Amino acid sequence: MKLWGGRFTKEENALVNQFNASISFDQRFYRQDIRGSIAHVTMLAKQGILTDTEKQQILAGLEGILADIENGTLDVDPSAEDIHSFVEAALIARIGEAGKKLHTGRSRNDQVALDMKLYIRDEIMALDALIKELLQTILHIIEENLETFMPGFTHLQKAQPVTVAHHFGAYFEMFLRDRSRLSDIRKRMNTCPLGAGALAGTTYPLDREYTASLLDFDCATRNSMDSVSDRDYLIELCSAMATMMMHLSRFSEEIILWNSNEYQFVELDDAYSTGSSIMPQKKNPDIAELVRGKTGRVYGTLVSILTTMKGIPLAYNKDMQEDKELIFDAVDTTKGCLALFTGMLATIKFNQQIMKKSAMNGFTNATDAADYLVNHGVPFRDAHGIVGQLVLSCLEKGISLDEMSLEEYRSISPVFEEDIYEAISLETCVEKRTTLGGPAPSAMREIAKEYQKLLEV
Ligand code: ARG
């Protein structure tokens, strides 16, 4: 059934029909669409726009449609134009005349704006739950690895020693910010557009605040033109998801490196790895690679929706129908990546000995050797130069700073004493970095307690 056949004299072209229809993808909205209609009809009856009998008939019809779709006895008609037309037609087929009053004081423009908001609100909660699980998994790794040493890198060159807890703490902070971005978006988008009509409200005495409260919105939107034209929250969500994916992708890149034969810092569980069809020895980090790969797809959505919106005059235009497949794909992709990445992390094994050995070579304690001199009164810039000479001499001999004899140390600077070895040991290098935010196990232990509290909500 067409909702708008009246002013037309012939059927539309079959291709136009197909091009215009959104039922293949907006049928996802059937729950939200029915929920919105139930609230709308409840409000119409409260305002005396529908009789109580009409309300009862419509509500029973809508609830029946919902139940039948859920239990599989009613299939969404693929030849309907969209989910809104489908539900209305199904209602009229079931209850007759009263069903024709469902659309009083409403347009598909405010209806689709509502459906999308209800849908996205639930998806924000789902994303939030997945990020929380990821954060819990990271926190568990932090608590278990406060003293698991590893090299910290800059320019992918060994820089200074850190711990696995500290490195993972960095990702905890990133995903925590992602989580707070989601809650910001939810706060801003939680206003109800229903009752905005096509664009200019309606002449019926609607109680829009009542409808908003029935649907758990904070309030009704304030401008009917904005209500049907606003897709900002989708753009905000895409931007937040793009950022999450960027974090996941960076993390994936590290896991891929750490899992390589060259690093061997970690081993992925068999359940989260895949093999090669030709090379029997292979165990590949495909999950991490796919997460890294899918990041581009989510970025694409952000740019697509921004571009779709940029030239649209007020108020509703059909261009906006394009938002659906894009946002659905981005949300599904991000949720899938979060879930799989969490599973992969939860089962990862750290090769503690290899990480420790790696943290000990590559002169990661050179800064500490310079700090030793500073603590003995040498200005930092001079200390930097002295240790630079030491490193050069070590490189020539193919040894590390720990392996250099005290005589050699003293030949470059007489300030060095026997306690230099203790001062540049891996343990000292990490344990002494107790400043707020540093890797020392004592400092990280306190931070982990804060993390625990932050996850109580
Ligand atoms: N399928 C449409 C969309 O997704 C629903 C709104 C249709 N409104 C209209 N005036 N044709 O945007």
Short mmCIF file of C-alpha atoms and ligand atoms in Angstrom, two decimals:
data_model
loop_
_atom_site.label_atom_id
_atom_site.label_comp_id
_atom_site.label_asym_id
_atom_site.label_seq_id
_atom_site.Cartn_x
_atom_site.Cartn_y
_atom_site.Cartn_z
CA MET A 1 0.00 0.00 0.00
CA LYS A 2 1.30 3.45 -0.96
CA LEU A 3 0.86 6.18 1.63
CA TRP A 4 0.61 8.86 -1.05
CA GLY A 5 -1.24 7.49 -4.11
CA GLY A 6 -4.00 10.14 -4.09
CA ARG A 7 -2.44 12.85 -6.22
CA PHE A 8 -0.83 10.46 -8.72
CA THR A 9 -2.40 9.28 -11.98
CA LYS A 10 -0.05 6.44 -12.77
CA GLU A 11 2.15 3.90 -11.07
CA GLU A 12 5.76 4.86 -10.62
CA ASN A 13 8.44 3.27 -12.76
CA ALA A 14 9.62 -0.04 -11.28
CA LEU A 15 13.21 1.12 -11.08
CA VAL A 16 12.15 4.33 -9.36
CA ASN A 17 10.31 2.23 -6.83
CA GLN A 18 13.40 0.20 -6.13
CA PHE A 19 15.69 3.22 -6.04
CA ASN A 20 13.42 5.10 -3.67
CA ALA A 21 12.53 2.29 -1.29
CA SER A 22 14.34 1.88 2.01
CA ILE A 23 12.53 -1.20 3.34
CA SER A 24 15.49 -3.50 2.66
CA PHE A 25 17.49 -1.70 5.34
CA ASP A 26 15.08 0.32 7.50
CA GLN A 27 13.18 -2.81 8.51
CA ARG A 28 15.74 -2.89 11.29
CA PHE A 29 13.61 -0.13 12.83
CA TYR A 30 10.44 -2.20 13.29
CA ARG A 31 10.69 -2.18 17.10
CA GLN A 32 11.49 1.52 17.32
CA ASP A 33 8.79 2.37 14.78
CA ILE A 34 6.12 0.47 16.69
CA ARG A 35 7.29 1.82 20.03
CA GLY A 36 7.08 5.38 18.67
CA SER A 37 3.60 4.76 17.30
CA ILE A 38 2.42 3.40 20.64
CA ALA A 39 3.62 6.55 22.39
CA HIS A 40 2.11 8.77 19.71
CA VAL A 41 -1.31 7.10 19.92
CA THR A 42 -1.26 7.16 23.73
CA MET A 43 -0.63 10.91 23.58
CA LEU A 44 -3.29 11.49 20.88
CA ALA A 45 -5.89 9.75 23.10
CA LYS A 46 -4.84 11.69 26.19
CA GLN A 47 -5.36 14.90 24.19
CA GLY A 48 -8.80 13.75 23.01
CA ILE A 49 -7.64 13.54 19.38
CA LEU A 50 -8.42 9.81 19.37
CA THR A 51 -11.13 8.08 21.42
CA ASP A 52 -10.19 5.54 24.06
CA THR A 53 -11.70 2.76 21.95
CA GLU A 54 -9.62 3.79 18.96
CA LYS A 55 -6.55 3.89 21.15
CA GLN A 56 -7.23 0.39 22.52
CA GLN A 57 -7.77 -1.00 19.03
CA ILE A 58 -4.61 0.60 17.65
CA LEU A 59 -2.44 -0.42 20.58
CA ALA A 60 -3.67 -4.03 20.42
CA GLY A 61 -3.00 -4.04 16.67
CA LEU A 62 0.51 -2.61 17.03
CA GLU A 63 1.41 -4.99 19.84
CA GLY A 64 0.14 -7.89 17.75
CA ILE A 65 2.27 -6.80 14.79
CA LEU A 66 5.33 -6.52 17.00
CA ALA A 67 4.77 -9.95 18.55
CA ASP A 68 4.18 -11.55 15.17
CA ILE A 69 7.33 -10.06 13.63
CA GLU A 70 9.32 -11.24 16.64
CA ASN A 71 7.93 -14.77 16.60
CA GLY A 72 8.34 -15.06 12.85
CA THR A 73 4.66 -15.31 11.87
CA LEU A 74 4.68 -11.92 10.15
CA ASP A 75 7.33 -11.18 7.54
CA VAL A 76 8.18 -7.61 6.64
CA ASP A 77 6.90 -7.12 3.08
CA PRO A 78 9.93 -6.43 0.86
CA SER A 79 7.73 -4.54 -1.62
CA ALA A 80 6.67 -1.94 0.96
CA GLU A 81 8.30 1.47 0.50
CA ASP A 82 9.68 1.66 4.01
CA ILE A 83 9.11 0.32 7.52
CA HIS A 84 6.70 3.16 8.35
CA SER A 85 4.41 2.30 5.41
CA PHE A 86 4.66 -1.38 6.22
CA VAL A 87 3.57 -1.02 9.85
CA GLU A 88 0.71 1.33 8.96
CA ALA A 89 -0.54 -0.97 6.19
CA ALA A 90 -0.29 -4.03 8.45
CA LEU A 91 -2.27 -2.17 11.11
CA ILE A 92 -5.04 -1.15 8.74
CA ALA A 93 -5.20 -4.71 7.39
CA ARG A 94 -5.64 -5.97 10.96
CA ILE A 95 -7.98 -3.46 12.59
CA GLY A 96 -9.55 -1.52 9.70
CA GLU A 97 -10.83 2.08 10.09
CA ALA A 98 -9.13 2.95 13.40
CA GLY A 99 -5.78 2.05 11.86
CA LYS A 100 -6.19 4.88 9.35
CA LYS A 101 -5.98 7.36 12.23
CA LEU A 102 -2.49 6.28 13.36
CA HIS A 103 -0.72 8.91 11.28
CA THR A 104 -2.75 11.86 12.66
CA GLY A 105 -0.48 14.78 13.55
CA ARG A 106 2.64 13.03 12.35
CA SER A 107 4.82 12.77 9.24
CA ARG A 108 7.35 10.18 8.17
CA ASN A 109 9.90 12.94 8.57
CA ASP A 110 9.53 13.22 12.33
CA GLN A 111 8.81 9.50 12.49
CA VAL A 112 12.10 8.48 10.87
CA ALA A 113 13.95 11.06 12.95
CA LEU A 114 12.45 9.42 16.03
CA ASP A 115 13.14 5.85 14.93
CA MET A 116 16.77 6.67 14.25
CA LYS A 117 17.19 8.35 17.63
CA LEU A 118 15.63 5.42 19.48
CA TYR A 119 17.80 3.00 17.53
CA ILE A 120 21.01 4.96 18.05
CA ARG A 121 20.29 5.45 21.75
CA ASP A 122 20.23 1.65 22.16
CA GLU A 123 23.33 1.23 20.04
CA ILE A 124 25.18 3.79 22.16
CA MET A 125 24.36 1.64 25.20
CA ALA A 126 25.54 -1.49 23.38
CA LEU A 127 28.81 0.21 22.36
CA ASP A 128 29.23 1.44 25.91
CA ALA A 129 28.85 -2.09 27.31
CA LEU A 130 31.43 -3.39 24.83
CA ILE A 131 33.94 -0.67 25.69
CA LYS A 132 33.41 -1.37 29.36
CA GLU A 133 34.25 -5.04 28.79
CA LEU A 134 37.37 -4.04 26.89
CA LEU A 135 38.38 -1.72 29.73
CA GLN A 136 37.84 -4.51 32.27
CA THR A 137 40.02 -6.83 30.21
CA ILE A 138 42.76 -4.20 29.96
CA LEU A 139 42.54 -3.50 33.69
CA HIS A 140 42.94 -7.19 34.45
CA ILE A 141 46.11 -7.25 32.33
CA ILE A 142 47.36 -4.13 34.12
CA GLU A 143 46.85 -5.66 37.57
CA GLU A 144 48.61 -8.88 36.55
CA ASN A 145 51.57 -7.15 34.93
CA LEU A 146 52.64 -4.31 37.22
CA GLU A 147 56.16 -5.73 37.18
CA THR A 148 56.33 -7.20 33.70
CA PHE A 149 59.10 -5.15 32.12
CA MET A 150 59.18 -4.23 28.47
CA PRO A 151 60.89 -1.59 26.36
CA GLY A 152 59.05 1.66 25.73
CA PHE A 153 59.56 3.01 22.22
CA THR A 154 59.71 6.34 20.45
CA HIS A 155 60.18 6.35 16.66
CA LEU A 156 59.83 2.55 17.09
CA GLN A 157 63.34 2.67 18.60
CA LYS A 158 63.88 1.44 22.12
CA ALA A 159 63.71 4.45 24.42
CA GLN A 160 63.24 3.73 28.12
CA PRO A 161 61.97 0.69 29.99
CA VAL A 162 58.33 0.57 31.03
CA THR A 163 55.97 -2.21 32.10
CA VAL A 164 53.14 -3.99 30.34
CA ALA A 165 50.82 -2.44 32.94
CA HIS A 166 51.99 1.03 32.01
CA HIS A 167 51.75 0.44 28.27
CA PHE A 168 48.24 -0.99 28.62
CA GLY A 169 47.35 1.88 30.93
CA ALA A 170 47.82 4.19 27.95
CA TYR A 171 45.12 2.28 26.07
CA PHE A 172 42.90 2.25 29.15
CA GLU A 173 42.98 6.05 29.11
CA MET A 174 42.12 6.18 25.39
CA PHE A 175 39.13 3.86 25.67
CA LEU A 176 37.98 5.66 28.79
CA ARG A 177 37.83 8.88 26.78
CA ASP A 178 35.96 7.03 24.04
CA ARG A 179 33.45 5.93 26.64
CA SER A 180 32.93 9.45 27.90
CA ARG A 181 32.45 10.69 24.33
CA LEU A 182 29.58 8.22 23.97
CA SER A 183 27.88 9.49 27.08
CA ASP A 184 28.27 13.10 25.88
CA ILE A 185 26.60 12.22 22.59
CA ARG A 186 23.75 10.49 24.35
CA LYS A 187 23.15 13.54 26.53
CA ARG A 188 22.98 15.90 23.56
CA MET A 189 20.84 13.69 21.31
CA ASN A 190 18.25 12.64 23.89
CA THR A 191 15.45 14.98 22.76
CA CYS A 192 12.27 13.80 21.09
CA PRO A 193 11.48 14.99 17.53
CA LEU A 194 8.01 13.41 17.33
CA GLY A 195 5.32 16.02 16.74
CA ALA A 196 7.56 18.15 14.52
CA GLY A 197 5.44 16.84 11.63
CA ALA A 198 6.78 17.24 8.12
CA LEU A 199 8.66 20.38 9.16
CA ALA A 200 6.25 22.92 10.60
CA GLY A 201 4.57 21.18 13.51
CA THR A 202 0.86 20.52 13.39
CA THR A 203 -2.48 22.14 14.15
CA TYR A 204 -3.57 19.32 16.48
CA PRO A 205 -3.15 20.03 20.20
CA LEU A 206 -0.29 17.57 20.71
CA ASP A 207 1.42 17.22 24.07
CA ARG A 208 4.94 16.74 22.81
CA GLU A 209 6.53 16.70 26.25
CA TYR A 210 4.25 13.83 27.20
CA THR A 211 5.29 11.83 24.13
CA ALA A 212 8.92 12.59 24.98
CA SER A 213 8.50 11.28 28.52
CA LEU A 214 6.77 8.10 27.32
CA LEU A 215 9.83 7.41 25.17
CA ASP A 216 12.39 8.20 27.92
CA PHE A 217 13.67 11.37 26.32
CA ASP A 218 14.84 14.25 28.49
CA CYS A 219 12.51 16.64 26.65
CA ALA A 220 10.95 17.42 23.28
CA THR A 221 12.99 19.20 20.58
CA ARG A 222 12.45 22.97 20.39
CA ASN A 223 12.38 23.67 16.66
CA SER A 224 10.34 21.57 14.28
CA MET A 225 12.52 22.30 11.24
CA ASP A 226 15.67 21.33 13.08
CA SER A 227 13.92 18.24 14.46
CA VAL A 228 13.48 16.69 11.02
CA SER A 229 16.79 17.92 9.60
CA ASP A 230 19.24 17.20 12.39
CA ARG A 231 21.69 14.37 11.83
CA ASP A 232 24.48 15.95 13.92
CA TYR A 233 24.34 13.17 16.48
CA LEU A 234 25.04 10.58 13.76
CA ILE A 235 28.08 12.56 12.73
CA GLU A 236 29.20 12.84 16.34
CA LEU A 237 28.73 9.11 16.79
CA CYS A 238 30.65 8.33 13.59
CA SER A 239 33.42 10.60 14.76
CA ALA A 240 33.50 8.87 18.16
CA MET A 241 33.50 5.46 16.48
CA ALA A 242 36.22 6.55 14.07
CA THR A 243 38.31 7.56 17.08
CA MET A 244 37.62 4.24 18.82
CA MET A 245 38.62 2.39 15.67
CA MET A 246 41.78 4.49 15.41
CA HIS A 247 42.65 3.40 18.96
CA LEU A 248 41.81 -0.22 18.22
CA SER A 249 43.84 -0.03 15.03
CA ARG A 250 46.94 1.34 16.77
CA PHE A 251 46.60 -1.34 19.41
CA SER A 252 46.18 -3.97 16.68
CA GLU A 253 49.30 -2.75 14.95
CA GLU A 254 51.26 -3.23 18.17
CA ILE A 255 49.83 -6.69 18.74
CA ILE A 256 50.78 -7.64 15.18
CA LEU A 257 54.33 -6.40 15.73
CA TRP A 258 54.63 -8.03 19.16
CA ASN A 259 53.32 -11.30 17.78
CA SER A 260 55.87 -11.34 14.93
CA ASN A 261 58.86 -13.68 14.92
CA GLU A 262 61.11 -10.67 15.33
CA TYR A 263 59.53 -9.45 18.58
CA GLN A 264 57.93 -12.55 20.10
CA PHE A 265 56.60 -10.42 22.98
CA VAL A 266 53.18 -12.06 22.90
CA GLU A 267 51.48 -15.17 21.71
CA LEU A 268 47.91 -15.11 20.48
CA ASP A 269 45.57 -17.86 21.49
CA ASP A 270 44.88 -20.46 18.77
CA ALA A 271 41.19 -19.55 18.97
CA TYR A 272 42.04 -15.99 17.88
CA SER A 273 44.54 -16.84 15.13
CA THR A 274 44.30 -18.30 11.67
CA GLY A 275 46.53 -20.48 9.50
CA SER A 276 47.86 -20.39 5.96
CA SER A 277 46.62 -22.60 3.14
CA ILE A 278 50.17 -23.20 1.92
CA MET A 279 52.60 -22.57 4.78
CA PRO A 280 51.97 -25.13 7.51
CA GLN A 281 54.00 -23.27 10.15
CA LYS A 282 51.92 -20.09 10.03
CA LYS A 283 49.77 -18.71 12.80
CA ASN A 284 48.54 -15.33 11.68
CA PRO A 285 47.07 -12.41 13.66
CA ASP A 286 44.12 -11.98 11.26
CA ILE A 287 41.77 -10.56 13.88
CA ALA A 288 44.09 -7.68 14.66
CA GLU A 289 44.70 -7.14 10.94
CA LEU A 290 40.98 -7.08 10.19
CA VAL A 291 40.33 -4.59 12.98
CA ARG A 292 43.09 -2.41 11.53
CA GLY A 293 41.60 -2.84 8.06
CA LYS A 294 38.01 -2.12 9.04
CA THR A 295 39.07 1.19 10.56
CA GLY A 296 39.11 2.71 7.08
CA ARG A 297 35.53 1.66 6.56
CA VAL A 298 34.34 3.49 9.66
CA TYR A 299 36.32 6.61 8.70
CA GLY A 300 34.57 6.41 5.32
CA THR A 301 31.17 6.57 6.99
CA LEU A 302 32.08 9.74 8.83
CA VAL A 303 33.16 11.45 5.62
CA SER A 304 30.13 10.10 3.71
CA ILE A 305 27.54 11.41 6.16
CA LEU A 306 29.30 14.74 6.51
CA THR A 307 29.35 15.07 2.73
CA THR A 308 25.72 14.00 2.34
CA MET A 309 24.61 16.62 4.84
CA LYS A 310 26.71 19.52 3.68
CA GLY A 311 24.51 20.75 0.84
CA ILE A 312 21.04 19.96 2.14
CA PRO A 313 18.69 22.95 2.43
CA LEU A 314 16.22 22.90 5.31
CA ALA A 315 14.22 20.90 6.10
CA TYR A 316 13.87 17.18 5.21
CA ASN A 317 15.31 15.98 1.91
CA LYS A 318 15.50 12.43 0.66
CA ASP A 319 19.30 12.55 0.66
CA MET A 320 19.02 11.86 4.36
CA GLN A 321 17.79 8.35 3.70
CA GLU A 322 21.41 7.58 2.85
CA ASP A 323 22.36 7.93 6.52
CA LYS A 324 20.94 4.52 7.41
CA GLU A 325 23.05 1.96 5.60
CA LEU A 326 26.13 3.98 6.47
CA ILE A 327 25.48 4.28 10.17
CA PHE A 328 24.26 0.68 10.47
CA ASP A 329 27.44 -0.56 8.86
CA ALA A 330 29.67 1.64 11.01
CA VAL A 331 27.92 0.62 14.24
CA ASP A 332 27.93 -3.10 13.34
CA THR A 333 31.58 -2.93 12.32
CA THR A 334 32.68 -1.09 15.46
CA LYS A 335 30.72 -3.41 17.75
CA GLY A 336 32.15 -6.47 16.04
CA CYS A 337 35.70 -5.13 16.29
CA LEU A 338 35.32 -4.24 19.98
CA ALA A 339 33.97 -7.69 20.84
CA LEU A 340 36.62 -9.62 18.92
CA PHE A 341 39.48 -7.46 20.04
CA THR A 342 38.44 -7.94 23.67
CA GLY A 343 38.31 -11.71 23.22
CA MET A 344 41.74 -11.66 21.61
CA LEU A 345 43.25 -9.58 24.44
CA ALA A 346 41.65 -11.69 27.15
CA THR A 347 43.49 -14.77 25.87
CA ILE A 348 46.84 -13.23 24.93
CA LYS A 349 50.03 -14.55 26.58
CA PHE A 350 53.01 -12.36 27.38
CA ASN A 351 56.50 -13.79 26.91
CA GLN A 352 57.80 -12.09 30.04
CA GLN A 353 61.42 -13.23 29.68
CA ILE A 354 61.72 -12.07 26.08
CA MET A 355 60.16 -8.72 26.92
CA LYS A 356 62.48 -8.25 29.85
CA LYS A 357 65.56 -9.12 27.83
CA SER A 358 64.45 -6.73 25.14
CA ALA A 359 63.95 -3.99 27.74
CA MET A 360 67.52 -4.53 28.95
CA ASN A 361 69.29 -4.05 25.65
CA GLY A 362 69.23 -1.12 23.28
CA PHE A 363 70.60 1.28 25.93
CA THR A 364 67.18 1.90 27.46
CA ASN A 365 69.02 2.85 30.66
CA ALA A 366 71.14 5.59 29.07
CA THR A 367 68.89 8.35 30.46
CA ASP A 368 69.30 6.83 33.91
CA ALA A 369 73.08 6.85 33.57
CA ALA A 370 72.85 10.57 32.75
CA ASP A 371 70.49 11.11 35.71
CA TYR A 372 73.09 9.40 37.94
CA LEU A 373 75.62 12.04 36.94
CA VAL A 374 73.09 14.83 37.50
CA ASN A 375 72.47 13.49 41.00
CA HIS A 376 76.23 13.84 41.55
CA GLY A 377 76.24 17.49 40.54
CA VAL A 378 76.95 17.25 36.78
CA PRO A 379 74.68 19.57 34.72
CA PHE A 380 72.26 17.52 32.59
CA ARG A 381 73.61 18.72 29.24
CA ASP A 382 77.17 17.65 30.19
CA ALA A 383 75.83 14.35 31.56
CA HIS A 384 74.03 13.74 28.25
CA GLY A 385 77.35 14.22 26.39
CA ILE A 386 79.27 11.90 28.73
CA VAL A 387 76.75 9.09 28.43
CA GLY A 388 76.71 9.60 24.67
CA GLN A 389 80.45 8.84 24.68
CA LEU A 390 79.85 5.79 26.88
CA VAL A 391 77.25 4.47 24.46
CA LEU A 392 79.60 4.99 21.54
CA SER A 393 82.32 3.07 23.32
CA CYS A 394 79.88 0.26 24.17
CA LEU A 395 78.76 0.07 20.54
CA GLU A 396 82.37 -0.28 19.42
CA LYS A 397 82.88 -3.14 21.86
CA GLY A 398 79.47 -4.71 21.25
CA ILE A 399 78.50 -4.56 24.93
CA SER A 400 75.79 -2.90 27.02
CA LEU A 401 76.19 -0.20 29.66
CA ASP A 402 75.81 -2.84 32.40
CA GLU A 403 78.73 -4.79 30.97
CA MET A 404 81.17 -1.91 30.92
CA SER A 405 83.86 -2.01 33.62
CA LEU A 406 84.05 0.69 36.28
CA GLU A 407 87.51 1.68 34.98
CA GLU A 408 86.02 2.34 31.56
CA TYR A 409 83.25 4.40 33.15
CA ARG A 410 85.75 6.38 35.17
CA SER A 411 88.01 6.92 32.18
CA ILE A 412 85.16 8.91 30.64
CA SER A 413 83.97 10.53 33.89
CA PRO A 414 85.55 10.14 37.36
CA VAL A 415 82.14 10.87 38.92
CA PHE A 416 81.06 7.23 38.39
CA GLU A 417 81.28 4.91 41.41
CA GLU A 418 80.47 1.25 41.99
CA ASP A 419 76.78 2.12 42.62
CA ILE A 420 76.32 3.04 38.94
CA TYR A 421 75.40 -0.59 38.19
CA GLU A 422 72.58 -0.52 40.71
CA ALA A 423 71.44 2.87 39.38
CA ILE A 424 71.08 1.62 35.81
CA SER A 425 69.60 -1.80 36.54
CA LEU A 426 66.29 -2.42 34.79
CA GLU A 427 64.43 -2.67 38.09
CA THR A 428 65.80 0.66 39.34
CA CYS A 429 65.09 2.38 36.02
CA VAL A 430 61.42 1.46 36.25
CA GLU A 431 60.91 1.57 40.02
CA LYS A 432 62.33 5.08 40.29
CA ARG A 433 59.88 6.52 37.80
CA THR A 434 57.28 7.22 40.46
CA THR A 435 56.02 10.58 39.22
CA LEU A 436 52.27 10.69 38.66
CA GLY A 437 51.55 8.88 35.40
CA GLY A 438 54.90 7.07 35.40
CA PRO A 439 55.57 3.31 35.04
CA ALA A 440 56.84 2.52 38.57
CA PRO A 441 54.82 -0.43 39.90
CA SER A 442 54.07 1.57 43.07
CA ALA A 443 52.60 4.44 40.99
CA MET A 444 50.73 2.16 38.58
CA ARG A 445 49.23 0.23 41.50
CA GLU A 446 47.54 3.43 42.72
CA ILE A 447 46.33 4.28 39.21
CA ALA A 448 44.90 0.76 38.82
CA LYS A 449 42.82 1.38 41.95
CA GLU A 450 41.44 4.53 40.36
CA TYR A 451 40.68 2.59 37.18
CA GLN A 452 38.78 0.04 39.24
CA LYS A 453 36.59 2.83 40.66
CA LEU A 454 36.02 4.39 37.25
CA LEU A 455 34.60 1.09 36.04
CA GLU A 456 31.99 0.97 38.79
CA VAL A 457 29.68 2.98 36.54
N1 ARG B 1 12.76 6.38 4.22
C1 ARG B 1 12.78 7.76 4.56
C2 ARG B 1 14.15 8.10 5.15
O1 ARG B 1 14.83 7.23 5.50
C3 ARG B 1 11.69 8.08 5.53
C4 ARG B 1 11.18 9.47 5.47
C5 ARG B 1 10.41 9.69 4.20
N2 ARG B 1 9.92 11.02 4.10
C6 ARG B 1 9.52 11.54 2.92
N3 ARG B 1 9.13 12.75 2.97
N4 ARG B 1 9.57 10.86 1.83
O2 ARG B 1 14.52 9.22 5.24
#
